[in-house]
PDB file of C-alpha atoms in Angstrom:
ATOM      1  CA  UNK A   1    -140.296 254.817 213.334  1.00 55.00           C
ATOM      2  CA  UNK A   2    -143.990 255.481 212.030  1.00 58.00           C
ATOM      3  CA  UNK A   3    -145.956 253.033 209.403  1.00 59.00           C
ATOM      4  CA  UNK A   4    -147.957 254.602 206.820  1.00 52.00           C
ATOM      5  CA  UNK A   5    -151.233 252.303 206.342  1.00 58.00           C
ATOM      6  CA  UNK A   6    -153.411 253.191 203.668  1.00 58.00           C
ATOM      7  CA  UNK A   7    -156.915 252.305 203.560  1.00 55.00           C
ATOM      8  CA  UNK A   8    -158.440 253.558 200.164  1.00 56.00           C
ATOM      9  CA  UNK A   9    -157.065 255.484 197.680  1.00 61.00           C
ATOM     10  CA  UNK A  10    -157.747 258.838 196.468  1.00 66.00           C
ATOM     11  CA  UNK A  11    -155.141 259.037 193.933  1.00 67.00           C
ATOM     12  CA  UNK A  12    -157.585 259.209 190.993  1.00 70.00           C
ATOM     13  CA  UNK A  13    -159.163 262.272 192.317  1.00 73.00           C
ATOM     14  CA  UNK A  14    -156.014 264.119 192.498  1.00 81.00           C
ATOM     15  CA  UNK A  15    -154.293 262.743 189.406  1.00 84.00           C
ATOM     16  CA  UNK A  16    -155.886 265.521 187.124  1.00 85.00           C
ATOM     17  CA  UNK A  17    -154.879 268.504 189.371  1.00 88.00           C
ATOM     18  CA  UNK A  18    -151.042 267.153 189.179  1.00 89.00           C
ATOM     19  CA  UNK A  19    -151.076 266.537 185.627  1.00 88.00           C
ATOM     20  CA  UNK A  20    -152.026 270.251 184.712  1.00 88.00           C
ATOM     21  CA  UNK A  21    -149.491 271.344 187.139  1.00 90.00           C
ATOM     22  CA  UNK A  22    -146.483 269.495 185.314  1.00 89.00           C
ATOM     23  CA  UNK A  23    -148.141 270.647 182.157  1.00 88.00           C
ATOM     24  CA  UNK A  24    -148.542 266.999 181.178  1.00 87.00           C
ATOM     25  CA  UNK A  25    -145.434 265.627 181.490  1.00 89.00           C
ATOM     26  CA  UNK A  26    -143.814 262.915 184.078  1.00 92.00           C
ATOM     27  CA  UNK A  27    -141.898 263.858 186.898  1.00 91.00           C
ATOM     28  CA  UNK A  28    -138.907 262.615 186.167  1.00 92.00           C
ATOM     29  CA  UNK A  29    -138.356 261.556 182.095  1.00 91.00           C
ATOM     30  CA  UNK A  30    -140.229 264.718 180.912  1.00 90.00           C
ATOM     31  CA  UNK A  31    -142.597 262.303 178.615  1.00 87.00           C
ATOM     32  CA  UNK A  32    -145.804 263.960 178.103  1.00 86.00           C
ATOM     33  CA  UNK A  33    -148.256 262.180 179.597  1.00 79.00           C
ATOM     34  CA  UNK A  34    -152.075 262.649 180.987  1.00 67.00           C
ATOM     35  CA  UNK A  35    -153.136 265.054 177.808  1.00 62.00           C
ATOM     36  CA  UNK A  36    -154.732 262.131 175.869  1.00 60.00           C
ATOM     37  CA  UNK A  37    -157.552 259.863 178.106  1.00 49.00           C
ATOM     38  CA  UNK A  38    -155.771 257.216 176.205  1.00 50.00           C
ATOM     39  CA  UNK A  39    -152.611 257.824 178.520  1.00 56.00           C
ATOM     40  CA  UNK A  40    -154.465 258.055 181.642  1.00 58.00           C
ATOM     41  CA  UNK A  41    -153.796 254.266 182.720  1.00 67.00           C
ATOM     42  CA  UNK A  42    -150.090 255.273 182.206  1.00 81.00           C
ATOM     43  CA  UNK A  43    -149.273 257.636 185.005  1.00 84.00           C
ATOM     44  CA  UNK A  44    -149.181 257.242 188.658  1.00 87.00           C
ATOM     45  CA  UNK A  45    -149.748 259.864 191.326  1.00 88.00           C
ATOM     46  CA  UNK A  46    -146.092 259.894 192.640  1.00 90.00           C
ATOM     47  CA  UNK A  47    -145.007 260.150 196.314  1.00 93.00           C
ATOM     48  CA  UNK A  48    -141.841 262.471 195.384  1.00 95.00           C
ATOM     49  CA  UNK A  49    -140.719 261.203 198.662  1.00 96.00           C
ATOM     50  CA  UNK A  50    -141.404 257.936 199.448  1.00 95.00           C
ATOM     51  CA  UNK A  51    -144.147 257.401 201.915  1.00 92.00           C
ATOM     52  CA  UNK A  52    -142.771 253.361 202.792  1.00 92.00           C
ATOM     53  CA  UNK A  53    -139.785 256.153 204.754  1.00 94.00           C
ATOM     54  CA  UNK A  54    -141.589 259.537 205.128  1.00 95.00           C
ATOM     55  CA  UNK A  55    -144.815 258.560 206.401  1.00 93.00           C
ATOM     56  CA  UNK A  56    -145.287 261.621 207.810  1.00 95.00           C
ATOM     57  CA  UNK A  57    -145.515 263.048 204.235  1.00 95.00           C
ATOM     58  CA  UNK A  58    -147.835 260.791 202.657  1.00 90.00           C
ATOM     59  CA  UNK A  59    -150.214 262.899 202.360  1.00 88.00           C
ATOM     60  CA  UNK A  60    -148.848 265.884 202.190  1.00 93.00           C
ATOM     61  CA  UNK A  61    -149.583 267.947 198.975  1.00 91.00           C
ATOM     62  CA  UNK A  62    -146.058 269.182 198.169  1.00 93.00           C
ATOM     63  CA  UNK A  63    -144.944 265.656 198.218  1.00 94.00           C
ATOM     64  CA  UNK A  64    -147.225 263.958 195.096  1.00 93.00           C
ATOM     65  CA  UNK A  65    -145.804 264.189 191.688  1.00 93.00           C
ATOM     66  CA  UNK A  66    -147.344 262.429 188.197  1.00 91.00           C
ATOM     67  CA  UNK A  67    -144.819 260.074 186.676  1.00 92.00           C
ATOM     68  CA  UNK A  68    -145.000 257.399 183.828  1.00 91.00           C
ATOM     69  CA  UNK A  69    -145.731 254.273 184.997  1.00 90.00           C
ATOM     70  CA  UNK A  70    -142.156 253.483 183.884  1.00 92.00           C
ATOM     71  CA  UNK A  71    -140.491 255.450 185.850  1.00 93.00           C
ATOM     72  CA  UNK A  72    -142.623 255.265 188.722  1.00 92.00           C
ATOM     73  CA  UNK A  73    -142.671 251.407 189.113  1.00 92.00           C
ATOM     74  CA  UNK A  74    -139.517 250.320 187.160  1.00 91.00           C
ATOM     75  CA  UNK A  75    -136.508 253.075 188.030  1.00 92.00           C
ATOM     76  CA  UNK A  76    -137.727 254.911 191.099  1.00 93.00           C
ATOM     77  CA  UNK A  77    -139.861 252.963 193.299  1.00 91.00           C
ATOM     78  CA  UNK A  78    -138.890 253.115 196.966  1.00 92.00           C
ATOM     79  CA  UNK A  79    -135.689 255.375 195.785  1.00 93.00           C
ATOM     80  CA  UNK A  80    -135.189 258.979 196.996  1.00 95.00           C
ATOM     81  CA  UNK A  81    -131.249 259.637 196.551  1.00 95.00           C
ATOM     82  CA  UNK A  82    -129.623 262.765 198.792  1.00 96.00           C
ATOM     83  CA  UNK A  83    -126.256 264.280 199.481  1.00 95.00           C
ATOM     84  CA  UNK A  84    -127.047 265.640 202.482  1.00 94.00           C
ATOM     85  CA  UNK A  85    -128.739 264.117 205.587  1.00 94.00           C
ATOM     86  CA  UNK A  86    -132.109 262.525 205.561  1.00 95.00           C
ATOM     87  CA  UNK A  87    -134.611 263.976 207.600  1.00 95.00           C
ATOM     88  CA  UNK A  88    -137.466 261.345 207.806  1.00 94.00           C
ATOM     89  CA  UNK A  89    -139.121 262.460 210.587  1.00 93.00           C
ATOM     90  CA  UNK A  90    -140.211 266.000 209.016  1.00 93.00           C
ATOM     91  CA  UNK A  91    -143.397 266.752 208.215  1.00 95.00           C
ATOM     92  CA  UNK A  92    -143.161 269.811 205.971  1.00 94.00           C
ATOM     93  CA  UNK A  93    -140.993 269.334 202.621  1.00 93.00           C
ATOM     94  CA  UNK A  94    -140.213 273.140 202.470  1.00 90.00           C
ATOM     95  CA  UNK A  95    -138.029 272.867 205.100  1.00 93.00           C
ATOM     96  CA  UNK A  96    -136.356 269.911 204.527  1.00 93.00           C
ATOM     97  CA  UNK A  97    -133.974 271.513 201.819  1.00 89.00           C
ATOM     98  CA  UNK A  98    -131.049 269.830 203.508  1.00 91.00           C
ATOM     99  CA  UNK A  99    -131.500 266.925 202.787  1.00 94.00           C
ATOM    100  CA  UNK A 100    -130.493 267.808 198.906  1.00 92.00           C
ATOM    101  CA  UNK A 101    -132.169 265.732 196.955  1.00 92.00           C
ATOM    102  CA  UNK A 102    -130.747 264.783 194.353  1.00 91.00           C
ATOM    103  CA  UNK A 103    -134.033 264.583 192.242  1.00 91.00           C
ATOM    104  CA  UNK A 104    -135.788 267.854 191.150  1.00 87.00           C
ATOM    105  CA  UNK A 105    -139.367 268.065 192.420  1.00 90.00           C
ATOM    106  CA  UNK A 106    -141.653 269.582 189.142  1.00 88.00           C
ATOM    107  CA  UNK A 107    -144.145 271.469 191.025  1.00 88.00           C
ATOM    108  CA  UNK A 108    -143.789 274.681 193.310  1.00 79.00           C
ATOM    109  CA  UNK A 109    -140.661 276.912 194.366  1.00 77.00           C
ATOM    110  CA  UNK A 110    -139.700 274.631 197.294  1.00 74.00           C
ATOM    111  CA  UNK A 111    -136.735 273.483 194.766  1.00 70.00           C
ATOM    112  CA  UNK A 112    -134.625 274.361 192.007  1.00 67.00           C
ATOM    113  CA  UNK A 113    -136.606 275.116 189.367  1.00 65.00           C
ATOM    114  CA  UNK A 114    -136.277 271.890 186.790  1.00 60.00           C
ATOM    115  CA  UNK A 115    -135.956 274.123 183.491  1.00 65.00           C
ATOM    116  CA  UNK A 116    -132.809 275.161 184.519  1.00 68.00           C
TER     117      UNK A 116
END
């Protein structure tokens, strides 16, 4: 199996792009954050998989998310929960559909679309 190593980050140049594309809010409790420079500190840039077992995704653009720090760091952290198989070694999330997640990613049409 791959390691992801990471040698500097570039999560606060991309932190702003995912924030207007979730229309403020996090990933996964809907609380808006990111509108108010105030709540900047209070998001992280979100690897929707996680890149400790997809590291083949890590950088992959269809794989960040924004997510309040508390449900980033205390509910989710390493955690991606499917029903179907896990497909670790993929490289493109589009087509990894069967795994099922059982989380909704926010952004794009590569899943079911949160609102409903």
């Amino acid at each position: 199996m791959g390691r992801y190593d990471e040698a500097g980050g570039i999560w606060s140049e991309v932190k702003g792009v995912y924030v207007g594309l979730q229309h403020g809010e996090c990933a996964y409790c809907g609380r808006r954050v990111g509108k108010d420079p105030v709540d900047a500190g209070e998001l992280d840039v979100e690897h929707y998989r996680p890149k400790s077992e997809y590291h083949l995704l890590a950088y992959h653009p269809l794989n960040y998310a924004v997510a309040c720090i508390r449900c980033n760091r205390g509910l989710k952290r390493d955690e991606f929960p499917v029903a179907g198989v896990r497909m670790r070694e993929g490289d493109d999330p589009a087509a990894m559909r069967a795994e099922e997640p059982l989380l909704l990613y926010p952004i794009g049409d590569i899943d079911e679309d949160p609102a409903d």
